[in-house]
Amino acid sequence: MNMIRRTTLAMLVAAGAMAQTIDFSALAEKAKSKTEVNMDGAVLEAARKAMPQGSKLEGVKSMSIHAYEYAKEGDYPMTAVEAIVKRVESDGSWKRVLNAREEKERVDIFLKTAGGKVEGFLLVAAEAKEVAVIQAEGSVELAGLQEV
């Protein structure tokens, strides 16, 4: 299992609006396959109703998942991934909690906190031929992210 899947599963099982303002066009342009999910408002409310009562996602205001797979290395610009990370780093409300690097792979996980509570979660993972960005905003219980 590759690094992106291992790290994503670990965070989702263990466990703002930022993703909605990120331009994913450079990452999507040459992707051979892509998955883009954006849930907020009525869509997120409908998803909550389909979940068991007592869902840990009740405080989540928005959720965004962008996953891209490429035919060959170099089909996406690493500068697009770096721009996402730099944007989050420049916003003082986000704190990096994981920074992992391997050859041609990187994973960054950020949490946004307010008043001792987690108010946002952002995972940015990139491999030679895959990129994934997962974001949740609101009163986030990390253990609840696995419900999605």
PDB file of C-alpha atoms in Angstrom:
ATOM      1  CA  MET A   1       0.000   0.000   0.000  1.00  0.00           C
ATOM      2  CA  ASN A   2       1.530   3.334  -0.970  1.00  0.00           C
ATOM      3  CA  MET A   3       2.312   6.230   1.364  1.00  0.00           C
ATOM      4  CA  ILE A   4      -0.758   8.324   0.442  1.00  0.00           C
ATOM      5  CA  ARG A   5      -3.172   5.495   1.148  1.00  0.00           C
ATOM      6  CA  ARG A   6      -1.404   4.477   4.382  1.00  0.00           C
ATOM      7  CA  THR A   7      -1.353   8.014   5.739  1.00  0.00           C
ATOM      8  CA  THR A   8      -4.888   8.860   4.608  1.00  0.00           C
ATOM      9  CA  LEU A   9      -6.315   5.686   6.139  1.00  0.00           C
ATOM     10  CA  ALA A  10      -4.369   6.202   9.354  1.00  0.00           C
ATOM     11  CA  MET A  11      -5.653   9.756   9.788  1.00  0.00           C
ATOM     12  CA  LEU A  12      -9.225   8.921   8.817  1.00  0.00           C
ATOM     13  CA  VAL A  13      -9.396   5.892  11.039  1.00  0.00           C
ATOM     14  CA  ALA A  14      -7.396   7.411  13.907  1.00  0.00           C
ATOM     15  CA  ALA A  15      -8.955  10.149  14.062  1.00  0.00           C
ATOM     16  CA  GLY A  16     -12.301  25.807   5.722  1.00  0.00           C
ATOM     17  CA  ALA A  17     -13.292  26.885   3.434  1.00  0.00           C
ATOM     18  CA  MET A  18      -9.593  26.631   2.586  1.00  0.00           C
ATOM     19  CA  ALA A  19     -10.106  23.823   0.025  1.00  0.00           C
ATOM     20  CA  GLN A  20     -12.945  25.724  -1.608  1.00  0.00           C
ATOM     21  CA  THR A  21     -10.565  28.608  -2.341  1.00  0.00           C
ATOM     22  CA  ILE A  22      -7.734  26.403  -3.643  1.00  0.00           C
ATOM     23  CA  ASP A  23      -7.370  26.256  -7.422  1.00  0.00           C
ATOM     24  CA  PHE A  24      -7.055  22.580  -8.356  1.00  0.00           C
ATOM     25  CA  SER A  25      -6.943  23.144 -12.132  1.00  0.00           C
ATOM     26  CA  ALA A  26      -3.173  22.583 -12.420  1.00  0.00           C
ATOM     27  CA  LEU A  27      -3.518  19.265 -10.584  1.00  0.00           C
ATOM     28  CA  ALA A  28      -6.603  18.150 -12.529  1.00  0.00           C
ATOM     29  CA  GLU A  29      -5.351  19.135 -15.987  1.00  0.00           C
ATOM     30  CA  LYS A  30      -3.399  15.975 -16.910  1.00  0.00           C
ATOM     31  CA  ALA A  31      -4.945  13.513 -14.450  1.00  0.00           C
ATOM     32  CA  LYS A  32      -5.906  10.173 -15.981  1.00  0.00           C
ATOM     33  CA  SER A  33      -8.446   9.760 -13.185  1.00  0.00           C
ATOM     34  CA  LYS A  34      -9.839  12.141 -10.626  1.00  0.00           C
ATOM     35  CA  THR A  35     -12.226  12.199  -7.717  1.00  0.00           C
ATOM     36  CA  GLU A  36     -13.558  15.544  -6.528  1.00  0.00           C
ATOM     37  CA  VAL A  37     -16.076  15.714  -3.708  1.00  0.00           C
ATOM     38  CA  ASN A  38     -17.301  18.995  -2.218  1.00  0.00           C
ATOM     39  CA  MET A  39     -19.936  18.848   0.486  1.00  0.00           C
ATOM     40  CA  ASP A  40     -21.409  21.731   2.418  1.00  0.00           C
ATOM     41  CA  GLY A  41     -24.829  23.111   3.240  1.00  0.00           C
ATOM     42  CA  ALA A  42     -27.715  20.961   2.042  1.00  0.00           C
ATOM     43  CA  VAL A  43     -25.452  18.282   0.509  1.00  0.00           C
ATOM     44  CA  LEU A  44     -23.604  17.752   3.785  1.00  0.00           C
ATOM     45  CA  GLU A  45     -26.885  17.763   5.698  1.00  0.00           C
ATOM     46  CA  ALA A  46     -28.251  15.031   3.402  1.00  0.00           C
ATOM     47  CA  ALA A  47     -25.079  12.983   3.964  1.00  0.00           C
ATOM     48  CA  ARG A  48     -25.483  13.378   7.739  1.00  0.00           C
ATOM     49  CA  LYS A  49     -29.067  12.083   7.551  1.00  0.00           C
ATOM     50  CA  ALA A  50     -27.808   8.938   5.836  1.00  0.00           C
ATOM     51  CA  MET A  51     -25.357   8.265   8.691  1.00  0.00           C
ATOM     52  CA  PRO A  52     -26.154   6.577  11.992  1.00  0.00           C
ATOM     53  CA  GLN A  53     -27.632   8.751  14.725  1.00  0.00           C
ATOM     54  CA  GLY A  54     -24.968  10.384  16.898  1.00  0.00           C
ATOM     55  CA  SER A  55     -22.649  10.945  13.974  1.00  0.00           C
ATOM     56  CA  LYS A  56     -19.380  12.659  14.845  1.00  0.00           C
ATOM     57  CA  LEU A  57     -19.760  14.841  11.745  1.00  0.00           C
ATOM     58  CA  GLU A  58     -22.544  16.979  13.196  1.00  0.00           C
ATOM     59  CA  GLY A  59     -20.266  20.006  13.653  1.00  0.00           C
ATOM     60  CA  VAL A  60     -18.617  19.777  10.230  1.00  0.00           C
ATOM     61  CA  LYS A  61     -19.534  22.751   8.022  1.00  0.00           C
ATOM     62  CA  SER A  62     -17.789  21.612   4.842  1.00  0.00           C
ATOM     63  CA  MET A  63     -15.751  18.735   3.504  1.00  0.00           C
ATOM     64  CA  SER A  64     -13.681  18.510   0.351  1.00  0.00           C
ATOM     65  CA  ILE A  65     -11.784  15.597  -1.184  1.00  0.00           C
ATOM     66  CA  HIS A  66      -9.644  15.961  -4.304  1.00  0.00           C
ATOM     67  CA  ALA A  67      -7.716  12.905  -5.516  1.00  0.00           C
ATOM     68  CA  TYR A  68      -5.831  12.690  -8.801  1.00  0.00           C
ATOM     69  CA  GLU A  69      -3.929   9.872 -10.482  1.00  0.00           C
ATOM     70  CA  TYR A  70      -1.530  10.394 -13.389  1.00  0.00           C
ATOM     71  CA  ALA A  71      -0.262   8.139 -16.176  1.00  0.00           C
ATOM     72  CA  LYS A  72       3.374   9.061 -15.622  1.00  0.00           C
ATOM     73  CA  GLU A  73       5.662  10.973 -13.308  1.00  0.00           C
ATOM     74  CA  GLY A  74       5.821  14.683 -14.011  1.00  0.00           C
ATOM     75  CA  ASP A  75       2.225  14.939 -15.268  1.00  0.00           C
ATOM     76  CA  TYR A  76       1.436  17.444 -12.515  1.00  0.00           C
ATOM     77  CA  PRO A  77       3.507  20.382 -11.313  1.00  0.00           C
ATOM     78  CA  MET A  78       4.873  19.853  -7.787  1.00  0.00           C
ATOM     79  CA  THR A  79       4.699  23.650  -7.509  1.00  0.00           C
ATOM     80  CA  ALA A  80       0.891  23.311  -7.341  1.00  0.00           C
ATOM     81  CA  VAL A  81       1.199  21.065  -4.271  1.00  0.00           C
ATOM     82  CA  GLU A  82       3.785  23.388  -2.725  1.00  0.00           C
ATOM     83  CA  ALA A  83       1.472  26.372  -3.306  1.00  0.00           C
ATOM     84  CA  ILE A  84      -1.289  24.681  -1.278  1.00  0.00           C
ATOM     85  CA  VAL A  85       1.101  24.003   1.607  1.00  0.00           C
ATOM     86  CA  LYS A  86       2.533  27.539   1.510  1.00  0.00           C
ATOM     87  CA  ARG A  87      -0.953  29.027   1.539  1.00  0.00           C
ATOM     88  CA  VAL A  88      -1.870  27.077   4.665  1.00  0.00           C
ATOM     89  CA  GLU A  89       1.463  27.871   6.336  1.00  0.00           C
ATOM     90  CA  SER A  90       0.910  31.582   5.737  1.00  0.00           C
ATOM     91  CA  ASP A  91      -2.434  31.439   7.570  1.00  0.00           C
ATOM     92  CA  GLY A  92      -1.512  31.621  11.249  1.00  0.00           C
ATOM     93  CA  SER A  93      -4.571  29.652  12.362  1.00  0.00           C
ATOM     94  CA  TRP A  94      -3.323  26.339  10.925  1.00  0.00           C
ATOM     95  CA  LYS A  95      -0.661  24.198  12.632  1.00  0.00           C
ATOM     96  CA  ARG A  96       1.266  21.450  10.873  1.00  0.00           C
ATOM     97  CA  VAL A  97       1.014  18.238  12.878  1.00  0.00           C
ATOM     98  CA  LEU A  98       2.688  15.906  10.369  1.00  0.00           C
ATOM     99  CA  ASN A  99       5.430  16.485   7.836  1.00  0.00           C
ATOM    100  CA  ALA A 100       6.598  13.248   6.170  1.00  0.00           C
ATOM    101  CA  ARG A 101       8.988  12.967   3.248  1.00  0.00           C
ATOM    102  CA  GLU A 102      10.248   9.988   1.295  1.00  0.00           C
ATOM    103  CA  GLU A 103      11.776   9.782  -2.146  1.00  0.00           C
ATOM    104  CA  LYS A 104       9.237  11.416  -4.527  1.00  0.00           C
ATOM    105  CA  GLU A 105       6.580  11.458  -1.769  1.00  0.00           C
ATOM    106  CA  ARG A 106       5.338  13.994   0.747  1.00  0.00           C
ATOM    107  CA  VAL A 107       2.519  14.176   3.271  1.00  0.00           C
ATOM    108  CA  ASP A 108       1.509  17.257   5.252  1.00  0.00           C
ATOM    109  CA  ILE A 109      -1.300  17.321   7.792  1.00  0.00           C
ATOM    110  CA  PHE A 110      -2.549  20.551   9.333  1.00  0.00           C
ATOM    111  CA  LEU A 111      -5.075  21.232  12.082  1.00  0.00           C
ATOM    112  CA  LYS A 112      -6.896  24.495  12.689  1.00  0.00           C
ATOM    113  CA  THR A 113      -7.772  25.022  16.351  1.00  0.00           C
ATOM    114  CA  ALA A 114      -9.814  27.573  18.253  1.00  0.00           C
ATOM    115  CA  GLY A 115     -10.574  27.551  21.972  1.00  0.00           C
ATOM    116  CA  GLY A 116      -8.904  24.184  22.413  1.00  0.00           C
ATOM    117  CA  LYS A 117     -11.105  22.523  19.782  1.00  0.00           C
ATOM    118  CA  VAL A 118     -10.207  21.316  16.323  1.00  0.00           C
ATOM    119  CA  GLU A 119     -11.973  23.537  13.784  1.00  0.00           C
ATOM    120  CA  GLY A 120     -10.327  22.246  10.619  1.00  0.00           C
ATOM    121  CA  PHE A 121      -8.334  19.378   9.162  1.00  0.00           C
ATOM    122  CA  LEU A 122      -6.237  19.408   5.984  1.00  0.00           C
ATOM    123  CA  LEU A 123      -4.223  16.562   4.470  1.00  0.00           C
ATOM    124  CA  VAL A 124      -2.004  17.174   1.438  1.00  0.00           C
ATOM    125  CA  ALA A 125      -0.338  14.038   0.067  1.00  0.00           C
ATOM    126  CA  ALA A 126       1.684  13.710  -3.119  1.00  0.00           C
ATOM    127  CA  GLU A 127       3.486  10.852  -4.799  1.00  0.00           C
ATOM    128  CA  ALA A 128       5.119  10.610  -8.204  1.00  0.00           C
ATOM    129  CA  LYS A 129       1.803   9.723  -9.884  1.00  0.00           C
ATOM    130  CA  GLU A 130      -0.856  10.590  -7.256  1.00  0.00           C
ATOM    131  CA  VAL A 131      -2.051  13.638  -5.331  1.00  0.00           C
ATOM    132  CA  ALA A 132      -4.746  13.817  -2.636  1.00  0.00           C
ATOM    133  CA  VAL A 133      -6.071  16.811  -0.703  1.00  0.00           C
ATOM    134  CA  ILE A 134      -8.661  16.206   2.030  1.00  0.00           C
ATOM    135  CA  GLN A 135     -10.130  19.085   4.020  1.00  0.00           C
ATOM    136  CA  ALA A 136     -12.842  19.430   6.655  1.00  0.00           C
ATOM    137  CA  GLU A 137     -13.986  22.656   8.282  1.00  0.00           C
ATOM    138  CA  GLY A 138     -16.114  23.177  11.366  1.00  0.00           C
ATOM    139  CA  SER A 139     -16.131  21.509  14.740  1.00  0.00           C
ATOM    140  CA  VAL A 140     -14.179  18.464  13.608  1.00  0.00           C
ATOM    141  CA  GLU A 141     -13.859  15.288  15.630  1.00  0.00           C
ATOM    142  CA  LEU A 142     -11.049  13.475  13.852  1.00  0.00           C
ATOM    143  CA  ALA A 143     -12.532  10.093  14.732  1.00  0.00           C
ATOM    144  CA  GLY A 144     -15.651  11.139  12.792  1.00  0.00           C
ATOM    145  CA  LEU A 145     -13.833  11.580   9.496  1.00  0.00           C
ATOM    146  CA  GLN A 146     -13.860   7.811   8.969  1.00  0.00           C
ATOM    147  CA  GLU A 147     -17.662   8.008   8.645  1.00  0.00           C
ATOM    148  CA  VAL A 148     -17.333   9.759   5.304  1.00  0.00           C
TER     149      VAL A 148
END
